[in-house]
mmCIF file of C-alpha atoms in Angstrom:
data_model
loop_
_atom_site.group_PDB
_atom_site.id
_atom_site.type_symbol
_atom_site.label_atom_id
_atom_site.label_comp_id
_atom_site.label_asym_id
_atom_site.label_seq_id
_atom_site.Cartn_x
_atom_site.Cartn_y
_atom_site.Cartn_z
ATOM 1 C CA UNK A 492 125.113 100.590 116.383
ATOM 2 C CA UNK A 493 125.069 103.603 114.080
ATOM 3 C CA UNK A 494 121.819 104.786 115.608
ATOM 4 C CA UNK A 495 122.438 103.973 119.322
ATOM 5 C CA UNK A 496 120.829 106.629 121.341
ATOM 6 C CA UNK A 497 121.788 108.523 124.442
ATOM 7 C CA UNK A 498 119.156 109.947 126.774
ATOM 8 C CA UNK A 499 117.685 112.384 126.062
ATOM 9 C CA UNK A 500 117.800 112.094 122.293
ATOM 10 C CA UNK A 501 119.963 114.980 121.009
ATOM 11 C CA UNK A 502 119.198 117.275 118.118
ATOM 12 C CA UNK A 503 122.404 115.971 116.529
ATOM 13 C CA UNK A 504 121.099 112.394 116.282
ATOM 14 C CA UNK A 505 121.283 111.516 112.541
ATOM 15 C CA UNK A 506 118.019 109.534 112.688
ATOM 16 C CA UNK A 507 116.319 112.563 114.215
ATOM 17 C CA UNK A 508 117.764 114.910 111.575
ATOM 18 C CA UNK A 509 116.393 112.681 108.800
ATOM 19 C CA UNK A 510 113.037 112.185 110.508
ATOM 20 C CA UNK A 511 112.569 115.978 110.646
ATOM 21 C CA UNK A 512 112.830 116.032 106.857
ATOM 22 C CA UNK A 513 110.809 112.949 105.919
ATOM 23 C CA UNK A 514 108.218 112.745 108.694
ATOM 24 C CA UNK A 515 105.669 114.987 106.979
ATOM 25 C CA UNK A 516 102.835 113.109 105.198
ATOM 26 C CA UNK A 517 103.588 112.632 101.452
ATOM 27 C CA UNK A 518 107.267 113.690 101.633
ATOM 28 C CA UNK A 519 108.717 110.217 101.079
ATOM 29 C CA UNK A 520 106.258 109.619 98.235
ATOM 30 C CA UNK A 521 107.379 112.841 96.529
ATOM 31 C CA UNK A 522 111.021 111.699 96.864
ATOM 32 C CA UNK A 523 110.024 108.273 95.525
ATOM 33 C CA UNK A 524 108.459 109.901 92.447
ATOM 34 C CA UNK A 525 111.469 112.167 91.842
ATOM 35 C CA UNK A 526 113.886 109.215 92.041
ATOM 36 C CA UNK A 527 112.582 108.153 88.616
ATOM 37 C CA UNK A 528 113.529 111.558 87.181
ATOM 38 C CA UNK A 529 112.426 115.200 86.807
ATOM 39 C CA UNK A 530 108.742 115.784 87.327
ATOM 40 C CA UNK A 531 106.418 118.679 86.642
ATOM 41 C CA UNK A 532 104.188 119.949 89.431
ATOM 42 C CA UNK A 533 101.156 118.569 87.595
ATOM 43 C CA UNK A 534 102.764 115.115 87.295
ATOM 44 C CA UNK A 535 103.413 115.004 91.035
ATOM 45 C CA UNK A 536 99.859 116.151 91.708
ATOM 46 C CA UNK A 537 98.462 113.405 89.455
ATOM 47 C CA UNK A 538 100.611 110.741 91.090
ATOM 48 C CA UNK A 539 99.641 111.819 94.600
ATOM 49 C CA UNK A 540 96.025 112.368 93.682
ATOM 50 C CA UNK A 541 94.728 113.012 97.207
ATOM 51 C CA UNK A 542 97.323 115.655 98.131
ATOM 52 C CA UNK A 543 96.116 119.278 98.260
ATOM 53 C CA UNK A 544 97.964 121.787 96.007
ATOM 54 C CA UNK A 545 98.847 123.823 99.083
ATOM 55 C CA UNK A 546 100.417 120.827 100.887
ATOM 56 C CA UNK A 547 102.300 119.656 97.771
ATOM 57 C CA UNK A 548 103.753 123.159 97.368
ATOM 58 C CA UNK A 549 104.715 123.251 101.080
ATOM 59 C CA UNK A 550 106.412 119.846 100.956
ATOM 60 C CA UNK A 551 108.352 120.816 97.810
ATOM 61 C CA UNK A 552 109.426 124.094 99.436
ATOM 62 C CA UNK A 553 110.716 122.226 102.518
ATOM 63 C CA UNK A 554 112.638 119.775 100.327
ATOM 64 C CA UNK A 555 114.043 122.736 98.377
ATOM 65 C CA UNK A 556 114.966 124.584 101.583
ATOM 66 C CA UNK A 557 116.848 121.457 102.759
ATOM 67 C CA UNK A 558 118.653 121.388 99.368
ATOM 68 C CA UNK A 559 117.203 118.000 98.471
ATOM 69 C CA UNK A 560 115.161 119.262 95.513
ATOM 70 C CA UNK A 561 115.928 121.788 92.742
ATOM 71 C CA UNK A 562 113.145 123.757 91.057
ATOM 72 C CA UNK A 563 113.412 124.973 87.455
ATOM 73 C CA UNK A 564 110.868 127.432 86.026
ATOM 74 C CA UNK A 565 110.389 127.587 82.261
ATOM 75 C CA UNK A 566 108.939 130.811 80.763
ATOM 76 C CA UNK A 567 106.193 128.989 78.869
ATOM 77 C CA UNK A 568 102.614 130.249 78.853
ATOM 78 C CA UNK A 569 101.431 129.201 81.350
ATOM 79 C CA UNK A 570 104.732 128.889 83.234
ATOM 80 C CA UNK A 571 106.051 125.304 83.630
ATOM 81 C CA UNK A 572 107.809 124.284 86.851
ATOM 82 C CA UNK A 573 109.965 121.188 87.065
ATOM 83 C CA UNK A 574 111.372 119.544 90.165
ATOM 84 C CA UNK A 575 114.345 117.213 90.448
ATOM 85 C CA UNK A 576 116.396 115.710 93.246
ATOM 86 C CA UNK A 577 119.781 117.255 93.962
ATOM 87 C CA UNK A 578 122.814 115.006 94.516
ATOM 88 C CA UNK A 579 122.055 115.140 98.251
ATOM 89 C CA UNK A 580 118.391 114.395 97.588
ATOM 90 C CA UNK A 581 119.298 111.285 95.598
ATOM 91 C CA UNK A 582 121.040 109.941 98.725
ATOM 92 C CA UNK A 583 117.542 109.381 100.144
ATOM 93 C CA UNK A 584 117.239 106.479 97.686
ATOM 94 C CA UNK A 585 118.437 103.950 100.273
ATOM 95 C CA UNK A 586 115.762 105.149 102.715
ATOM 96 C CA UNK A 587 113.073 104.758 100.028
ATOM 97 C CA UNK A 588 114.344 101.314 98.980
ATOM 98 C CA UNK A 589 114.382 100.126 102.621
ATOM 99 C CA UNK A 590 110.839 101.494 103.025
ATOM 100 C CA UNK A 591 109.804 99.598 99.897
ATOM 101 C CA UNK A 592 111.351 96.370 101.146
ATOM 102 C CA UNK A 593 109.598 96.733 104.509
ATOM 103 C CA UNK A 594 106.272 97.602 102.880
ATOM 104 C CA UNK A 595 106.395 94.348 100.928
ATOM 105 C CA UNK A 596 106.235 92.497 104.270
ATOM 106 C CA UNK A 597 102.950 94.140 105.203
ATOM 107 C CA UNK B 1029 113.240 99.662 90.524
ATOM 108 C CA UNK B 1030 111.517 98.208 93.574
ATOM 109 C CA UNK B 1031 109.739 101.496 94.180
ATOM 110 C CA UNK B 1032 108.869 102.455 90.570
ATOM 111 C CA UNK B 1033 105.552 104.116 90.653
ATOM 112 C CA UNK B 1034 102.498 104.022 88.447
ATOM 113 C CA UNK B 1035 100.171 106.985 88.217
ATOM 114 C CA UNK B 1036 98.249 107.548 90.364
ATOM 115 C CA UNK B 1037 100.170 106.069 93.275
ATOM 116 C CA UNK B 1038 98.189 103.033 94.471
ATOM 117 C CA UNK B 1039 97.365 102.128 98.040
ATOM 118 C CA UNK B 1040 99.321 98.906 97.430
ATOM 119 C CA UNK B 1041 102.598 100.760 96.836
ATOM 120 C CA UNK B 1042 105.028 99.352 99.444
ATOM 121 C CA UNK B 1043 106.661 102.750 100.013
ATOM 122 C CA UNK B 1044 103.227 104.213 100.660
ATOM 123 C CA UNK B 1045 102.310 101.417 103.067
ATOM 124 C CA UNK B 1046 105.494 102.047 105.077
ATOM 125 C CA UNK B 1047 105.108 105.819 104.976
ATOM 126 C CA UNK B 1048 101.627 105.503 106.501
ATOM 127 C CA UNK B 1049 103.226 103.814 109.500
ATOM 128 C CA UNK B 1050 106.358 105.919 109.954
ATOM 129 C CA UNK B 1051 105.285 109.373 108.726
ATOM 130 C CA UNK B 1052 103.924 110.461 112.111
ATOM 131 C CA UNK B 1053 106.296 112.747 114.063
ATOM 132 C CA UNK B 1054 108.396 110.765 116.621
ATOM 133 C CA UNK B 1055 107.476 107.284 115.275
ATOM 134 C CA UNK B 1056 110.880 106.525 113.756
ATOM 135 C CA UNK B 1057 112.598 107.775 116.929
ATOM 136 C CA UNK B 1058 110.481 105.433 119.058
ATOM 137 C CA UNK B 1059 111.447 102.525 116.753
ATOM 138 C CA UNK B 1060 115.092 103.644 116.980
ATOM 139 C CA UNK B 1061 114.927 103.526 120.799
ATOM 140 C CA UNK B 1062 113.242 100.106 120.835
ATOM 141 C CA UNK B 1063 115.875 98.639 118.486
ATOM 142 C CA UNK B 1064 118.281 98.713 121.438
ATOM 143 C CA UNK B 1065 115.870 96.604 123.501
ATOM 144 C CA UNK B 1066 112.737 96.673 125.675
ATOM 145 C CA UNK B 1067 111.877 100.077 127.094
ATOM 146 C CA UNK B 1068 109.510 101.285 129.760
ATOM 147 C CA UNK B 1069 107.104 104.067 128.933
ATOM 148 C CA UNK B 1070 109.067 106.393 131.239
ATOM 149 C CA UNK B 1071 112.340 105.569 129.455
ATOM 150 C CA UNK B 1072 110.825 106.439 126.081
ATOM 151 C CA UNK B 1073 109.407 109.639 127.526
ATOM 152 C CA UNK B 1074 112.821 110.627 128.934
ATOM 153 C CA UNK B 1075 114.557 109.891 125.644
ATOM 154 C CA UNK B 1076 112.022 111.865 123.608
ATOM 155 C CA UNK B 1077 111.834 114.660 126.154
ATOM 156 C CA UNK B 1078 109.676 117.021 124.086
ATOM 157 C CA UNK B 1079 106.964 114.482 123.219
ATOM 158 C CA UNK B 1080 103.628 114.844 125.018
ATOM 159 C CA UNK B 1081 102.428 111.786 127.018
ATOM 160 C CA UNK B 1082 99.257 111.730 124.901
ATOM 161 C CA UNK B 1083 101.212 111.644 121.607
ATOM 162 C CA UNK B 1084 103.668 109.021 122.864
ATOM 163 C CA UNK B 1085 100.741 106.812 123.899
ATOM 164 C CA UNK B 1086 99.056 107.344 120.503
ATOM 165 C CA UNK B 1087 102.233 106.508 118.555
ATOM 166 C CA UNK B 1088 102.780 103.344 120.634
ATOM 167 C CA UNK B 1089 99.146 102.292 120.115
ATOM 168 C CA UNK B 1090 99.518 102.708 116.316
ATOM 169 C CA UNK B 1091 102.735 100.666 116.325
ATOM 170 C CA UNK B 1092 100.981 98.029 118.431
ATOM 171 C CA UNK B 1093 97.914 98.016 116.125
ATOM 172 C CA UNK B 1094 100.268 97.436 113.151
ATOM 173 C CA UNK B 1095 101.849 94.530 115.091
ATOM 174 C CA UNK B 1096 105.251 96.222 115.160
ATOM 175 C CA UNK B 1097 105.359 96.652 118.940
ATOM 176 C CA UNK B 1098 104.317 94.394 121.811
ATOM 177 C CA UNK B 1099 103.212 95.818 125.164
ATOM 178 C CA UNK B 1100 103.685 93.956 128.445
ATOM 179 C CA UNK B 1101 102.037 95.182 131.656
ATOM 180 C CA UNK B 1102 103.522 94.146 134.999
ATOM 181 C CA UNK B 1103 101.219 94.175 138.088
ATOM 182 C CA UNK B 1104 103.616 96.325 140.136
ATOM 183 C CA UNK B 1105 102.374 99.277 142.175
ATOM 184 C CA UNK B 1106 102.194 101.482 140.254
ATOM 185 C CA UNK B 1107 101.765 99.318 137.160
ATOM 186 C CA UNK B 1108 104.852 99.051 134.901
ATOM 187 C CA UNK B 1109 104.422 98.907 131.111
ATOM 188 C CA UNK B 1110 107.166 97.719 128.811
ATOM 189 C CA UNK B 1111 107.336 97.985 125.047
ATOM 190 C CA UNK B 1112 109.392 95.900 122.638
ATOM 191 C CA UNK B 1113 109.573 95.449 118.888
ATOM 192 C CA UNK B 1114 107.968 92.341 117.420
ATOM 193 C CA UNK B 1115 109.841 90.298 114.774
ATOM 194 C CA UNK B 1116 108.062 92.393 112.113
ATOM 195 C CA UNK B 1117 108.917 95.590 113.983
ATOM 196 C CA UNK B 1118 112.600 94.688 114.014
ATOM 197 C CA UNK B 1119 112.491 94.582 110.196
ATOM 198 C CA UNK B 1120 112.294 98.394 110.348
ATOM 199 C CA UNK B 1121 115.946 98.351 111.374
ATOM 200 C CA UNK B 1122 117.128 98.797 107.766
ATOM 201 C CA UNK B 1123 114.916 101.887 107.426
ATOM 202 C CA UNK B 1124 116.369 103.354 110.635
ATOM 203 C CA UNK B 1125 119.955 102.546 109.596
ATOM 204 C CA UNK B 1126 119.438 104.160 106.164
ATOM 205 C CA UNK B 1127 117.945 107.216 107.923
ATOM 206 C CA UNK B 1128 120.986 107.341 110.203
ATOM 207 C CA UNK B 1129 123.383 107.122 107.255
ATOM 208 C CA UNK B 1130 121.522 109.910 105.430
ATOM 209 C CA UNK B 1131 121.368 112.085 108.546
ATOM 210 C CA UNK B 1132 125.162 111.921 108.835
ATOM 211 C CA UNK B 1133 125.354 113.725 105.466
ATOM 212 C CA UNK B 1134 123.381 116.698 106.798
#
């Protein structure tokens, strides 16, 4: 089993590595939204209407730090910021699809 | 796309429903451990060595409340408590496998 676990669970466990990235509230929903293409900050905020601006910014920064999201700033007035998944970020698609399939059982 | 999203993201979104269950720190690692069979509380605690007893108990209660985990108490001295995934809980296996596959890319 790809996820068989030894005791105690090591930092190198691939499930643990992924959980560290996606376990924060909203993170998987941000990835879900970006899977359908580039989004502006305001579009993400509208989609995730109950998320605070501070938390959305923090989640996007963590995704960027983990090289899963790329940020592009356009010199418009006011400035426009767009977010998109990197190639690595897009590999989270299978996690999101499996979450969607499970959620349909609930 | 099974996870295409309307704006704003509705409570009925299957990805959102799943994220509410698994977004808590440690939850996916508990499910990972239970996928290899019944575990005693002490076994889970040893595997997830940095988790506090209070948080482990809270995560197990949430999984139980969502009918993903079943708890069996044996009248030994001291009492022994075992946890196992329900049929619904086992359906999280695909999520854990996809997390494992992604984690191997990191």
